[in-house]
Structure formats: structure tokens, C-alpha cells
Coordinates of C-alpha atoms and ligand atoms in Angstrom, one line a residue:
X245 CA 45.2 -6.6 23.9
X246 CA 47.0 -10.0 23.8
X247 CA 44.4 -11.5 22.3
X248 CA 43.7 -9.2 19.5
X249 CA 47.5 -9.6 18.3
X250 CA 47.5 -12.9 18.2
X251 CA 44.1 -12.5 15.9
X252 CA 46.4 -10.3 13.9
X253 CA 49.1 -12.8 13.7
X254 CA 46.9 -15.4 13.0
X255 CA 45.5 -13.3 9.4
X256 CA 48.9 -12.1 8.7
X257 CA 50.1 -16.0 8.8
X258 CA 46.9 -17.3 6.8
X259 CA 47.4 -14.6 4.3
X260 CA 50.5 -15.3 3.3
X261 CA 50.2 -18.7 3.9
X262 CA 47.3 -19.4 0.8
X263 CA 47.8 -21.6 -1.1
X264 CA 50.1 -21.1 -4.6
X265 CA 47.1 -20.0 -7.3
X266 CA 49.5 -19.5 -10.2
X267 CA 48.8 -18.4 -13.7
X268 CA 49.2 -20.3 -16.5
X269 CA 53.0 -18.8 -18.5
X270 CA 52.3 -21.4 -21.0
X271 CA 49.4 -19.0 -22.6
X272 CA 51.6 -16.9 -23.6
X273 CA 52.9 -17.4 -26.7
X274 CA 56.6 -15.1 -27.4
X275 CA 58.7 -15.4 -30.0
X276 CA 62.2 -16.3 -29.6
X277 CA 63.0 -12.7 -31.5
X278 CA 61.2 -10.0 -32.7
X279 CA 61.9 -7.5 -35.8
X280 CA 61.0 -3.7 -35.7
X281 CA 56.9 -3.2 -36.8
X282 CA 57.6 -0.9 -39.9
X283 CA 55.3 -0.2 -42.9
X284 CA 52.8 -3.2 -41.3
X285 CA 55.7 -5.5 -41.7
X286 CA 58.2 -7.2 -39.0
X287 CA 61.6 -6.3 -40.6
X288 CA 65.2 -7.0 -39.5
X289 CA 66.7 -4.0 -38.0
X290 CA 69.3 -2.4 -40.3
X291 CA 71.7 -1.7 -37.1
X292 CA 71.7 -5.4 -37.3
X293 CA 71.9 -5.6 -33.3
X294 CA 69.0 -7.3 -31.0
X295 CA 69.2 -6.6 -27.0
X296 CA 67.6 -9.1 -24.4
X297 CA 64.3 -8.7 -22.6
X298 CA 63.8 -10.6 -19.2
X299 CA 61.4 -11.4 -16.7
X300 CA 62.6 -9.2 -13.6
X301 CA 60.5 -11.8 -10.9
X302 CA 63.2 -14.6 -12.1
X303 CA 66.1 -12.9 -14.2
X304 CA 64.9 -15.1 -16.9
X305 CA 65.5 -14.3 -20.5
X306 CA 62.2 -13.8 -22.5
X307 CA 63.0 -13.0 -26.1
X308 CA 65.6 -11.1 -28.1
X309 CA 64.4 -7.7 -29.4
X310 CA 65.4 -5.5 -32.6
X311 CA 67.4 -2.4 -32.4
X312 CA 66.2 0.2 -34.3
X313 CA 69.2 2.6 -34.9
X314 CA 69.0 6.3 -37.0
X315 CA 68.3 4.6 -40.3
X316 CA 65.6 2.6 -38.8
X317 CA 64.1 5.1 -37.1
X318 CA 63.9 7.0 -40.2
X319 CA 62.4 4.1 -42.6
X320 CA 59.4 4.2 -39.8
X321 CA 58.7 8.0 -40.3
X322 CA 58.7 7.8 -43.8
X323 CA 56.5 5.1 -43.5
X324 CA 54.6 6.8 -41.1
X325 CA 54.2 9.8 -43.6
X326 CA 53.3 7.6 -46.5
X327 CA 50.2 6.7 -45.0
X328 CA 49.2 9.7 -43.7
X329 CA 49.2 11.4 -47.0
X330 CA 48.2 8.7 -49.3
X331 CA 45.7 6.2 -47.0
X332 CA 44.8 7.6 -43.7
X333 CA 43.6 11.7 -43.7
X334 CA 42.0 10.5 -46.7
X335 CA 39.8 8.0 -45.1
X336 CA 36.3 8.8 -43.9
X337 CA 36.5 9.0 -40.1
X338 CA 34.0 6.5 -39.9
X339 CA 36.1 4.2 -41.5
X340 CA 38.9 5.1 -39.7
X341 CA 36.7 4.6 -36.2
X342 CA 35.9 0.8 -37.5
X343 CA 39.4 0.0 -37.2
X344 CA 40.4 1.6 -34.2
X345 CA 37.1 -0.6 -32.8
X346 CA 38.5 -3.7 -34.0
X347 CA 41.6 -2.9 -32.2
X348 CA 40.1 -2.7 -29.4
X349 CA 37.8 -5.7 -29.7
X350 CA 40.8 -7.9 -30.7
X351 CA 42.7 -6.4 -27.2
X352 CA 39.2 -7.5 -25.3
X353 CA 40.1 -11.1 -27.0
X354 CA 43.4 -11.6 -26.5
X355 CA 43.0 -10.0 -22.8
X356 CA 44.3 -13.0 -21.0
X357 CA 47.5 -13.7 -23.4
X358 CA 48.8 -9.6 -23.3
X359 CA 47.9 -9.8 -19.2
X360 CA 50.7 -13.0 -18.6
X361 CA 52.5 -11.5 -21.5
X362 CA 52.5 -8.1 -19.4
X363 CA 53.3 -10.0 -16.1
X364 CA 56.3 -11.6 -17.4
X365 CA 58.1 -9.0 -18.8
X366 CA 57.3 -6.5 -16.4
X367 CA 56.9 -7.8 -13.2
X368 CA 53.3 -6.3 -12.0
X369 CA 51.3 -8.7 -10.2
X370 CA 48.6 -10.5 -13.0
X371 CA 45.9 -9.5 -11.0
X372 CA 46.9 -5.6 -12.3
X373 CA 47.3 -6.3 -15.2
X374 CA 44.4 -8.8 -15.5
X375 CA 41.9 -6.6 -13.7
X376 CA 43.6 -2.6 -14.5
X377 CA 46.2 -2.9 -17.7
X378 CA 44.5 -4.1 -20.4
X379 CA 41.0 -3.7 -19.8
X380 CA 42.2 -0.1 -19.4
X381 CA 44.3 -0.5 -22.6
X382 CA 41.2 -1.8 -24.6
X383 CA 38.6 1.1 -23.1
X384 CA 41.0 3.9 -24.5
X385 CA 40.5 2.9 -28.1
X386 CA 37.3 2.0 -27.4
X387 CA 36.3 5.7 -26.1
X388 CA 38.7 7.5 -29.1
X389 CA 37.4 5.1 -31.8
X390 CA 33.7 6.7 -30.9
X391 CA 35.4 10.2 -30.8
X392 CA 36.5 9.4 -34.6
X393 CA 34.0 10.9 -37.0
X394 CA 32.7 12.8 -33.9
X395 CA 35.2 15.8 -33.8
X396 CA 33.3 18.6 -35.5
X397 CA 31.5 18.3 -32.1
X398 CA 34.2 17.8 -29.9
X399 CA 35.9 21.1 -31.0
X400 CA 32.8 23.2 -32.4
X401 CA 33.3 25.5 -35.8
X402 CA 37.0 25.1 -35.2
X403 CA 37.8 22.7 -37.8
X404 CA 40.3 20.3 -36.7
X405 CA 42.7 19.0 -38.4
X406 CA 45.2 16.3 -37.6
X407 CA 48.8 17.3 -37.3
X408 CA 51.3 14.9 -39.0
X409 CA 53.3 12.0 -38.1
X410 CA 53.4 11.9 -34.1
X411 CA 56.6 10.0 -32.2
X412 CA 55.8 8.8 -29.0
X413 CA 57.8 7.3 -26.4
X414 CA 56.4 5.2 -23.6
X415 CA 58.0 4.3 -20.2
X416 CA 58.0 0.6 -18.8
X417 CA 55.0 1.0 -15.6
X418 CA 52.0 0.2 -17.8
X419 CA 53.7 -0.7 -21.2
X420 CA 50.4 -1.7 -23.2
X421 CA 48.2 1.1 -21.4
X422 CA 50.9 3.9 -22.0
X423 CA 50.6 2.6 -26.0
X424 CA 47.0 2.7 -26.2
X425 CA 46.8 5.9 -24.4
X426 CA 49.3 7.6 -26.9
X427 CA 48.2 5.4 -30.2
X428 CA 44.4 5.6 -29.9
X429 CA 43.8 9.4 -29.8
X430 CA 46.4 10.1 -32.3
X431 CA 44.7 7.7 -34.6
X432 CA 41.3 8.8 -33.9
X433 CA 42.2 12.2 -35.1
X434 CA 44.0 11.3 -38.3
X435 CA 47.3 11.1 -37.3
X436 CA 50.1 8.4 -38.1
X437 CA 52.4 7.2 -35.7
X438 CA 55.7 5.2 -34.8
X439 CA 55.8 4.4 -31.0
X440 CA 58.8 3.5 -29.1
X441 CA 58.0 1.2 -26.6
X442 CA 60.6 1.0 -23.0
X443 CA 63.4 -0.9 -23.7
X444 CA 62.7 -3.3 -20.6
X445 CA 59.0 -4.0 -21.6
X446 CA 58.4 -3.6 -25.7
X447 CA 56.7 -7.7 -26.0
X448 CA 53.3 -6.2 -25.6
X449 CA 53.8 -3.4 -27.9
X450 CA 54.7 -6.3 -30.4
X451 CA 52.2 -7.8 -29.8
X452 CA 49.7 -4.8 -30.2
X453 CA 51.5 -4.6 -33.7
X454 CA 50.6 -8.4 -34.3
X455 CA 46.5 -7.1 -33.4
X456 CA 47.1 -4.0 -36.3
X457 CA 48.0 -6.9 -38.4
X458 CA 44.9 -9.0 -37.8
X459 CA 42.6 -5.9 -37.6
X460 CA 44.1 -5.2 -41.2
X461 CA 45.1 -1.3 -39.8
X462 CA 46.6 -0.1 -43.4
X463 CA 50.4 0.0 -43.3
X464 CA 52.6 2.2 -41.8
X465 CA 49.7 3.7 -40.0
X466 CA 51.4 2.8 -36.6
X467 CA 55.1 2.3 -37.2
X468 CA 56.8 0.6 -33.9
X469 CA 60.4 0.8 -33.2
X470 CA 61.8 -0.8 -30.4
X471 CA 65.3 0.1 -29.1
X472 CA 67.3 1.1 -26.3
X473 CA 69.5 3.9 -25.3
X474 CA 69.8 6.2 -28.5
X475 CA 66.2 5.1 -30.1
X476 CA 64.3 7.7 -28.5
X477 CA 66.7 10.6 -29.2
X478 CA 66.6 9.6 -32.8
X479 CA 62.6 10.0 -32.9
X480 CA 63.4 13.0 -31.3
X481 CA 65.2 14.6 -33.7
X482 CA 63.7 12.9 -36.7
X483 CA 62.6 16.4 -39.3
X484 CA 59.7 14.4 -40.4
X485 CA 57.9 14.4 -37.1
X486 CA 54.9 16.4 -36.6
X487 CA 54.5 16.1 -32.8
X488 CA 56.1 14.6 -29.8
X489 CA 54.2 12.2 -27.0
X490 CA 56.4 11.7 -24.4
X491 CA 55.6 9.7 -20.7
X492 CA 58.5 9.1 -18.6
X493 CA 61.0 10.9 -16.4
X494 CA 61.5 14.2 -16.0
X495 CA 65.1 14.3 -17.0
X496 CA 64.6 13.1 -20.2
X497 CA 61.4 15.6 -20.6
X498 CA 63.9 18.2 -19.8
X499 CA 66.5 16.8 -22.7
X500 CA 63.4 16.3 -25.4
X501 CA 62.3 20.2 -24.5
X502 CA 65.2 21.3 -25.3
X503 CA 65.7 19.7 -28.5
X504 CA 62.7 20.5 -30.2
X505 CA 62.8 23.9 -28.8
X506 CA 63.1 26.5 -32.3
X507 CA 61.4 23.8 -34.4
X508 CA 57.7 23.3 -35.1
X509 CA 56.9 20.0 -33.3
X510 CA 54.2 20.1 -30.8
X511 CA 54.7 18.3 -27.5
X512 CA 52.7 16.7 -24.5
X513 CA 55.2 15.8 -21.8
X514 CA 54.0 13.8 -18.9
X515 CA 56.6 13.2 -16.3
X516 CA 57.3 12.4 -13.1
X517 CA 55.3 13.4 -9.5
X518 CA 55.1 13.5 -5.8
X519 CA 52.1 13.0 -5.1
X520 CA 50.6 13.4 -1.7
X521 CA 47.7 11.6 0.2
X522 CA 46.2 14.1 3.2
X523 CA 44.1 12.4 5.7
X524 CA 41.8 14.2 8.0
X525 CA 40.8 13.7 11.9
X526 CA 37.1 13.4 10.2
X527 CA 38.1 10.9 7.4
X528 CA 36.7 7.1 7.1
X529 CA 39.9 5.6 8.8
X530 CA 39.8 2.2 7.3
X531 CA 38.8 3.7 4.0
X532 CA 41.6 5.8 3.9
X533 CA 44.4 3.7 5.0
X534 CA 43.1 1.2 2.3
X535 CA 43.1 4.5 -0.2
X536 CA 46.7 5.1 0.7
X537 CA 48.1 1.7 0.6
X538 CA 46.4 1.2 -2.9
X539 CA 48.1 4.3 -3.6
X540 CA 51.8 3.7 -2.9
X541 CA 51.7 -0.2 -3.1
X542 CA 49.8 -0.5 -6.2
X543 CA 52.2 -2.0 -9.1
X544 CA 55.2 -1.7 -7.0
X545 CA 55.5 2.1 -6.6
X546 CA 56.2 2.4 -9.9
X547 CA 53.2 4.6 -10.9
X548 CA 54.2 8.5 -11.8
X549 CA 51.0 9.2 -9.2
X550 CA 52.0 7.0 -6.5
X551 CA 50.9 8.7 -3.5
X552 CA 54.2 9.0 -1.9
X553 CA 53.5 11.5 0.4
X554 CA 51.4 10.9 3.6
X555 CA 50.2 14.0 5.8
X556 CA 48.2 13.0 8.8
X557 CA 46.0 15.1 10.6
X558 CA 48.5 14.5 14.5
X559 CA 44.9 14.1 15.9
X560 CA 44.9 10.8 14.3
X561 CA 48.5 9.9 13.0
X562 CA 48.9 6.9 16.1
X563 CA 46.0 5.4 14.9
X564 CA 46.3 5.8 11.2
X565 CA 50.2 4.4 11.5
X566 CA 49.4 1.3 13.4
X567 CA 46.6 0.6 11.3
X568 CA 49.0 1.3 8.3
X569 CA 51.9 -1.0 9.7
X570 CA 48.6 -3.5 10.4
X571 CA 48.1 -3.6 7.0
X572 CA 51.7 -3.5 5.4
X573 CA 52.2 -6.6 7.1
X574 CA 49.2 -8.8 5.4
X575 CA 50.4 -7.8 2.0
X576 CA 51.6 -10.6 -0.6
X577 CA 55.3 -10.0 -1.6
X578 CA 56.5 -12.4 -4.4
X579 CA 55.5 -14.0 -7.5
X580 CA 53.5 -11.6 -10.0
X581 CA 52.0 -14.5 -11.8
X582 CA 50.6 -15.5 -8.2
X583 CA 46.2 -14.8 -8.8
X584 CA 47.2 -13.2 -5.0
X585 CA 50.1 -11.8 -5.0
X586 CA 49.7 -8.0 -4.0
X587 CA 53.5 -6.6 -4.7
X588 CA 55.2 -8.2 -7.7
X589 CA 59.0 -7.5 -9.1
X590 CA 60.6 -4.7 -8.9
X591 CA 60.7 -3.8 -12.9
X592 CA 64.9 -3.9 -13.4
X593 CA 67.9 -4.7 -11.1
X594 CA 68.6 -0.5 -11.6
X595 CA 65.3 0.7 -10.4
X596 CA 65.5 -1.7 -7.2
X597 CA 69.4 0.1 -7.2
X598 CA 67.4 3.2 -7.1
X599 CA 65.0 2.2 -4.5
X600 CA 67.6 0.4 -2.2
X601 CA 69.2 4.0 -2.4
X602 CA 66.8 5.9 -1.5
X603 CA 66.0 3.4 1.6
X604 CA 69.9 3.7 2.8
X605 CA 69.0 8.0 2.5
X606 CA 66.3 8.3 4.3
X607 CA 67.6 6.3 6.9
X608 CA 70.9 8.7 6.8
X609 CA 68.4 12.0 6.8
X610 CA 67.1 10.6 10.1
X611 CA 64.1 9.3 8.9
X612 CA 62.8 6.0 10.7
X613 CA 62.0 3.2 8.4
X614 CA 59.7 0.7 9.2
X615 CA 59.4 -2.7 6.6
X616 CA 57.2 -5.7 6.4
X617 CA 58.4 -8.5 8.2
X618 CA 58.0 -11.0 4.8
X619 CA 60.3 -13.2 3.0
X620 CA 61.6 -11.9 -0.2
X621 CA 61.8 -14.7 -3.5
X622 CA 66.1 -15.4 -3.9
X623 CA 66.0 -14.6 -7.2
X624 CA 64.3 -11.6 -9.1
X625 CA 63.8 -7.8 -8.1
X626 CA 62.1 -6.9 -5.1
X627 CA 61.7 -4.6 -2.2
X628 CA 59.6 -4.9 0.7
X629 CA 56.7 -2.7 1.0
X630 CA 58.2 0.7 3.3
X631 CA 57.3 3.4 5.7
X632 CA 59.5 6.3 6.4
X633 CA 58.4 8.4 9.9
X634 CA 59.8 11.0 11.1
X635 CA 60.1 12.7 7.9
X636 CA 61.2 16.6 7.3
X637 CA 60.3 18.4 4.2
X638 CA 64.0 19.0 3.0
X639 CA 64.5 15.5 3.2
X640 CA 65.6 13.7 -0.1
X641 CA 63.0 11.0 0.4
X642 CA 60.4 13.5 1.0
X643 CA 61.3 15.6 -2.4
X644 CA 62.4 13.7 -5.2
X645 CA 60.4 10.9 -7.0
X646 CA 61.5 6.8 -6.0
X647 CA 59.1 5.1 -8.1
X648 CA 59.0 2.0 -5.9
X649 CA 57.2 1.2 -2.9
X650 CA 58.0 3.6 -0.6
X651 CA 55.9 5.9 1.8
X652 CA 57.1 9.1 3.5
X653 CA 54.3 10.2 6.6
X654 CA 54.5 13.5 8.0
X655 CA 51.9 15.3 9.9
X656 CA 49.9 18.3 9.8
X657 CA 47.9 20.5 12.1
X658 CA 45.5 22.9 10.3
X659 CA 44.6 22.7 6.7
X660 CA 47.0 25.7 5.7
X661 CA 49.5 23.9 7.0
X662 CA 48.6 20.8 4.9
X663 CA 48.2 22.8 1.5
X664 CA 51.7 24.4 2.1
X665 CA 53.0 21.1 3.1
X666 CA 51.7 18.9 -0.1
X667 CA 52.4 21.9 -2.4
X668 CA 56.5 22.0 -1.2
X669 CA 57.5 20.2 -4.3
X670 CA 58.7 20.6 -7.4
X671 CA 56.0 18.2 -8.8
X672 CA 52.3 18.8 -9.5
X673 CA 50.7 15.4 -10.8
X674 CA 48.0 14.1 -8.2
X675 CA 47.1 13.7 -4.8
X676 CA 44.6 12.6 -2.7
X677 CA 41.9 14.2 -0.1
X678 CA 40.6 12.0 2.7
X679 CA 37.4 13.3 4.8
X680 CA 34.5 13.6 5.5
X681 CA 33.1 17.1 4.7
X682 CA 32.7 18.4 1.0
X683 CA 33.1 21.8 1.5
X684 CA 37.0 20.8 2.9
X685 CA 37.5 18.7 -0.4
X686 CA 36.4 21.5 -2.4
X687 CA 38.5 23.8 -0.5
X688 CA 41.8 21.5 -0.8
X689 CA 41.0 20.8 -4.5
X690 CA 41.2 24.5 -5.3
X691 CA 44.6 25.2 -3.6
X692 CA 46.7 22.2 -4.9
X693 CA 48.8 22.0 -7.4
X694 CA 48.3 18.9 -8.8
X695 CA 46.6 18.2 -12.1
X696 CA 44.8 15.0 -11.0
X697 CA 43.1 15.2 -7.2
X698 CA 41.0 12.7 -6.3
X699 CA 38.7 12.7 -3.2
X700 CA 38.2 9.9 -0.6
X701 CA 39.8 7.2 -3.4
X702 CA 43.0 6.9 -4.9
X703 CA 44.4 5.9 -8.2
X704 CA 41.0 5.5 -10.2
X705 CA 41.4 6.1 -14.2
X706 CA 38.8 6.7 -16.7
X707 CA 39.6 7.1 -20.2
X708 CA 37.2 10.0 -20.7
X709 CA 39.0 11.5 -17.7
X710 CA 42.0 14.2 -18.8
X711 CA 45.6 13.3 -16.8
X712 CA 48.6 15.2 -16.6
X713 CA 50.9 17.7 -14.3
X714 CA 51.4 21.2 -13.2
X715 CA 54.9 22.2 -12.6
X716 CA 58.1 19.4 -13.5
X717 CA 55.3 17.1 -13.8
X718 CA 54.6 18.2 -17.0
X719 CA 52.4 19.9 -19.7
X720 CA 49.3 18.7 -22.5
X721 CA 46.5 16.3 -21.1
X722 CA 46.1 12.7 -22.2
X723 CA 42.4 11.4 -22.0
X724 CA 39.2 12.8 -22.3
X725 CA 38.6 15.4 -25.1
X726 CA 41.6 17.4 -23.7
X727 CA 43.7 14.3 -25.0
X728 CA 42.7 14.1 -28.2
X729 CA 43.4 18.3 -28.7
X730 CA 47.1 17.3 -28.5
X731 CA 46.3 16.1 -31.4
X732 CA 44.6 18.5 -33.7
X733 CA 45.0 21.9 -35.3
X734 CA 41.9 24.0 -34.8
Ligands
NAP291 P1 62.8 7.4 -18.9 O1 64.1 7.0 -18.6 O2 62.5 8.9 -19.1 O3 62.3 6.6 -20.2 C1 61.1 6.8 -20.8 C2 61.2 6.5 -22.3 O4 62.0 7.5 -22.9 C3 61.8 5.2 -22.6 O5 61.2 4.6 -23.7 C4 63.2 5.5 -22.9 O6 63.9 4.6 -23.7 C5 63.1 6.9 -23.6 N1 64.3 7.7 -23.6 C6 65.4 7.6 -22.7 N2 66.2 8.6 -23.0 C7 65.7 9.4 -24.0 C8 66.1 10.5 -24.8 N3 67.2 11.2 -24.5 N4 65.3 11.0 -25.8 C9 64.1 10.4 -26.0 N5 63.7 9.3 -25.4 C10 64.4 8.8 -24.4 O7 61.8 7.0 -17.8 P2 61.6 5.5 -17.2 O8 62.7 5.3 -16.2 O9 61.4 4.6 -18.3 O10 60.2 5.7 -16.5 C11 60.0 6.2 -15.2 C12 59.6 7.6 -15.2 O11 58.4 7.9 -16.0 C13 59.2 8.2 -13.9 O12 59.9 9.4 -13.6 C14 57.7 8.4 -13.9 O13 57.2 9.3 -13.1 C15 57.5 8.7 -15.3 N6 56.1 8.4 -15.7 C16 55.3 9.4 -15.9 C17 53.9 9.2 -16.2 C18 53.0 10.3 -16.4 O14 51.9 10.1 -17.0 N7 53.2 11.5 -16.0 C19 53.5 7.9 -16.4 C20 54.4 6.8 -16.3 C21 55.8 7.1 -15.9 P3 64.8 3.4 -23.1 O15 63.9 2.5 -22.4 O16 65.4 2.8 -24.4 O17 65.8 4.1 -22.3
MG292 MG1 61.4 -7.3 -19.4

């Protein structure tokens, strides 16, 4: 026994003890300030005000960005509308396809740039957004651009047709995949948009604006306003919009219901989850423990499926928390532009507010917490990876979303019990199935309600894949051929 903790020790030391492997920040290239993207030109915002945008891993200022106000906001939808009746539902779809290609092509080139560019402004390790973001970014307008003059079989004998000008607003967790997710099926099936990025992460939005540029996308075709507390209302409420995308908490989903309610705007609202992991006595133990660190680790927590929910099968739960607390411990806190870092910055000073909250309540509930043991950087946003034990189902930490990297473990004794357990919740996003035995993963899959299960893996993405929530989660799907009908009549 001795000797195997000191084996431990010894991998938990030369893991974090690797070498420095930094990326490069010089290949980035960011403007001191940028204007709003409107009509396919940067203008100066008529509010005349600019806010700052930092790096959260050093508190570092990055750039200064525009402001759109109410007058801005409406120069973009007109601009948006322009070009939907004059250039772009005019345009075969085939030619409409050959930009949304190029897009992505010009993505696939610049992959490296946008990845440090994400890195910096968000805080997410580079390997995630090396390896995840913005591959994942480039596939979705790869996959919609082929969907382009394709949609007569996509939706047979029912004619689509695009709907308007859409708005969509985007949250700051994967700031260039949440754009491409939202832009490329809306301009795959005709429609023109303006897109407000997150106020604490718009540079690769910019940036994406600078690509339409290059790939010569007609303007006003993709309007982007960047802003920060009333923007998004504005787009809201703008009269000229056709349809609303909207990814981010369920508060706001709540506020942007209401105020379309009585008009004809379509919406897709995907919000916020809970998601839970279940690991059966029969599962591949190692597998799984990976699976569920991947799942609540991965980008800091701040990932609307995050599998913040454990239930263990008590058969296994002594084994599956050592090997859990095992594991917390090798993990690479710190520097996100570190090639190993596994847990980068927190993405604002007011999420890690949130998170520190949550930590100080669940430890009031009578929760125990368990932390890694690892240094944090002085400066910058971060929290240590988490376990909560001893978890009840009324418990705060147990119902309501943290968004950071936080764990809750309770156990379960039959698979009713499990189902009831994982389905308490006002949320309905994802979860996650761990065992051995199809017929048990077919079972589970039928009885939760979650709109994304996935079974004996964790957090995989596809672009033909459809996402989005039952319940407070949300309603619409994004992805797949359910994505792009948000975005047609038929
Ligand atoms: P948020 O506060 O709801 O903000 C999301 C976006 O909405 C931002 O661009 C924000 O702009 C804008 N916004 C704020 N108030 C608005 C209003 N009254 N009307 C219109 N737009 C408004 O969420 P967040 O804190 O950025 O993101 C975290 C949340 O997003 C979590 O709850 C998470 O679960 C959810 N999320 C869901 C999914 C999914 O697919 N279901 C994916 C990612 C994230 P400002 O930045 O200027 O405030
Ligand atoms: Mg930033």
C-alpha cells in the first residue's frame, strides 16, 4: 500500500512538474480597437462608447471594443435586410454554398491564430481550443455549406423557405463555435443575420467578420454588433427581426420569451442544464471516471452540459471516489496558453464570484468538499478542480447550474432510483450512461429527460448531430437537419 502512494505521488509530482510548453501570444495579431461589423464594413459605433476586453488567466487588457447602442443595432438590421432582399434569397444556393465553403476553409487556415486568439480572451486551455473550438467551428459551415442547394431533400415537397433577418446572441464558453453554430445554418438556408457576440469574448467574432471580408461574403449578409449590457435586449426588440437564436442562461431565455411573446419572431432558445453522469457496478471503471472528469473538468465547467451530477451505483462508489480524487489530483491547473495545461481561467472575476459561492453553499448544506491539492497562478481567475460528497437532492449545489468546475456525487441503488434521481431537476440538456450492458443504456436513454444522452462517453459533438434541452434547458435544435429547420418555413 505504501508503495503504491508513493507511485502516485511520484506521477502527480512529474505531472505537474513538465516542463513550461507555452504557445506562442505573438501569433495572434489584435487590434488595439475594434468597430461594430456592419453592412461588410468596421464602423465607429454611433453611441460613441468602447468597453475593455481582457485576458481573465492575467487580468491583462486585450483590446477596446465598440458599443453598439439602439441606433446601431438598428443600422445592422437594416443592413441585414438589404441583403436579404436585394443579394442573398436571390442567389443560387449553390452560390450561396461556395461562400459559406470558403468560410470555412479560411477558418481551417487561420486555425492556429483564432485558437491563441480564443485562449487569450477567454481563458480555455489552447489545447481545447486547438484540438475542439475551432476545428469544431470550421466543420459546422463545412456540413451547412453542403446542406445549401440540398434542401428540397432535406425537407421533401415542403418547399422551404428562409425566414428573414435572424438575431442571434451567443454566450462567452465557446465564443467562435457558438457563432458558427448560429451563422452557418442560418446562412445555408437563405437567411441574413447580425450576431451579438458575449461581451467578455467578441475578438473572435471580429475576427470571423475579418474571414467574411476575405471570403468576399456580400455585405450586410452577417451584420456583427458587439456590446454589453443593453445590446442584446435591443436585438431583441428590433421590429425588423425575423427570428431569434439565443444560447445562454436561462434567465435571460426567460426575459427574451417574454418579449417576443404576441409578435411573430420565431425562437430557438438553448439554455442552461444539469446534467448528470450515472455509473454502473458493471461499467469500465477507468473508462468512466475518465468520461466524468472530461465531463465536468473540460473547459473549466463552463459548458451548459457539464456533467455536474455524479450517481454511483454504492456497489462501487469507494472505488469510483478514490479513483476520482486519484485523478483530480494529476490535473494541470494554470496557464491556458500552457500545450498541457488541463484547467485554464476561470472566464470573468463574476463567474469565479459565482463559483466561490456556490463552494461556500455546499459546504453550509452539509456537503463535504474535497479540492486538488495544486497551486493556483496569483493573478487571473481560477478555481481548483472540486468534489462535493455527501450530497442531498434539495441541496443548492445539487439543483441549480454553477458553470465551473464543480462535481456533486450521490449514489444510487437500483436503476429506478437512478432515473428518478437524474430526472429531479428543473433542467433537461444531457447526461451520461456508464455500463456495460445495452439493453440498460437503452432502457436509461428512454426514461431521461435530457435532449442529448450519450452512452459510455461524454461530451462528444458532431455537427450533423441535433443539440438542445427538454424542460428550463430550452426548446429548437441546433445541428443536424433539425438545426437548419429553425431556420426555414415549410
Ligand atoms: P447570459 O448572461 O444569458 O448571456 C448570454 C448572451 O445574452 C450574452 O451575449 C449577453 O450579452 C446576452 N444578454 C444578456 N442579457 C440579455 C437580454 N436581456 N436580452 C438579450 N440578450 C441578453 O449567459 P452567460 O452568462 O453569458 O452564459 C452562461 C449561460 O449560458 C449558462 O447558463 C449556460 O448553461 C448557458 N449556455 C447554454 C448553452 C446551450 O447550448 N444550451 C451553451 C452555452 C451556454 P452580454 O454579454 O453583453 O451580457
Ligand atoms: Mg476577454
Amino acid at each position: 500500500m505504501a508503495k503504491s502512494k508513493n507511485t502516485l505521488k511520484l506521477k502527480f509530482d512529474s505531472a505537474r512538474n513538465l516542463d513550461p510548453a507555452p504557445e506562442s501570444a505573438a501569433i495572434a495579431k489584435i487590434a488595439d480597437r475594434y468597430e461594430l461589423f456592419i453592412n461588410g464594413k468596421f464602423e465607429k459605433p454611433s453611441s460613441k462608447k468602447y468597453f475593455d476586453t481582457i485576458n481573465p488567466a492575467t487580468e491583462e487588457k486585450l483590446s477596446s471594443i465598440a458599443l453598439a447602442n439602439k441606433a446601431d443595432v438598428d443600422k445592422a438590421v437594416v443592413a441585414a435586410r438589404n441583403a436579404y432582399d436585394k443579394v442573398w434569397k436571390k442567389l443560387p444556393a449553390k452560390e450561396r454554398a461556395k461562400y459559406i465553403f470558403r468560410i470555412s476553409r479560411i477558418i481551417q487556415e487561420k486555425a492556429r491564430e483564432l485558437a491563441v486568439i480564443e485562449t487569450l480572451d477567454g481563458g480555455k486551455p489552447i489545447k481545447e481550443s486547438r484540438d475542439f473550438d475551432i476545428p469544431a467551428a470550421a466543420n459546422h459551415f463545412f456540413y451547412n455549406a453542403g446542406w445549401a442547394d440540398k434542401l428540397e431533400y432535406a425537407f421533401p415537397n415542403r418547399n422551404p423557405k428562409p425566414l428573414g433577418v435572424a438575431g442571434q446572441i451567443i454566450p462567452w464558453n465557446f465564443p467562435l463555435l457558438m457563432a458558427a453554430w448560429k451563422i452557418a445554418p442560418a446562412l445555408a438556408t437563405g437567411n441574413t443575420v447580425v450576431l451579438k457576440p458575449a461581451e467578455n469574448t467578441s475578438l473572435t467574432a471580429l475576427k470571423l467578420a475579418e474571414i467574411f471580408q476575405e471570403a468576399d461574403l456580400p455585405p450586410g449578409v452577417v451584420n456583427i454588433i458587439t456590446g454589453a449590457g443593453n445590446t442584446g435586449a435591443e436585438l431583441v426588440n428590433h421590429p425588423g427581426i425575423n427570428k431569434i437564436a439565443f444560447t445562454g442562461s436561462t434567465e435571460v431565455g426567460k426575459i427574451i420569451q417574454k418579449s417576443i411573446a404576441g409578435t411573430n419572431k420565431k425562437a430557438t432558445l438553448e439554455l442552461g442544464g444539469k446534467a448528470a453522469n450515472i455509473i454502473f457496478e458493471d461499467a469500465p471503471i477507468d473508462q468512466a471516471v475518465e468520461g466524468i472528469i472530461n465531463g465536468i473538468f473540460f473547459n473549466q465547467g463552463h459548458v451548459c452540459c457539464a456533467g455536474s451530477r455524479l450517481f454511483v451505483q454504492e456497489s462501487v462508489y469507494k472505488l469510483v471516489l478514490q479513483k476520482l480524487k486519484d485523478r483530480i489530483e494529476t490535473l494541470i491547473v494554470g496557464n491556458p496558453m500552457d500545450k498541457n495545461t488541463d484547467i485554464g481561467a476561470i472566464n470573468s472575476k463574476q463567474q469565479l464570484d459565482v463559483i466561490n459561492n456556490y463552494l461556500k453553499i455546499g459546504q453550509q448544506e452539509g456537503s463535504e468538499i474535497f479540492q486538488s491539492s495544486c497551486a493556483l497562478p496569483k493573478k487571473g481567475f481560477y478555481c481548483k478542480p472540486t468534489i462535493f460528497t455527501n450530497v442531498a437532492q434539495s441541496h443548492r449545489i445539487a439543483q441549480e447550474e454553477i458553470f465551473g468546475p464543480v462535481l456533486a456525487i450521490q449514489t444510487f441503488r437500483t436503476i429506478d432510483e437512478a432515473i428518478e434521481k437524474a430526472n429531479n431537476t428543473a433542467f433537461g440538456l444531457s447526461a451520461g450512461v456508464w455500463t456495460d450492458k445495452g439493453s440498460k443504456i437503452f432502457n436509461m436513454t428512454s426514461k431521461l429527460r435530457a435532449g442529448v444522452i450519450w452512452a459510455n462517453t461524454y461530451n462528444k459533438f458532431d455537427p450533423t448531430s441535433p443539440f438542445g434541452g427538454y424542460k428550463e434547458s430550452g426548446f429548437g435544435r441546433e445541428g443536424g437537419l433539425h438545426g437548419l429547420g429553425g431556420y426555414v418555413e415549410v
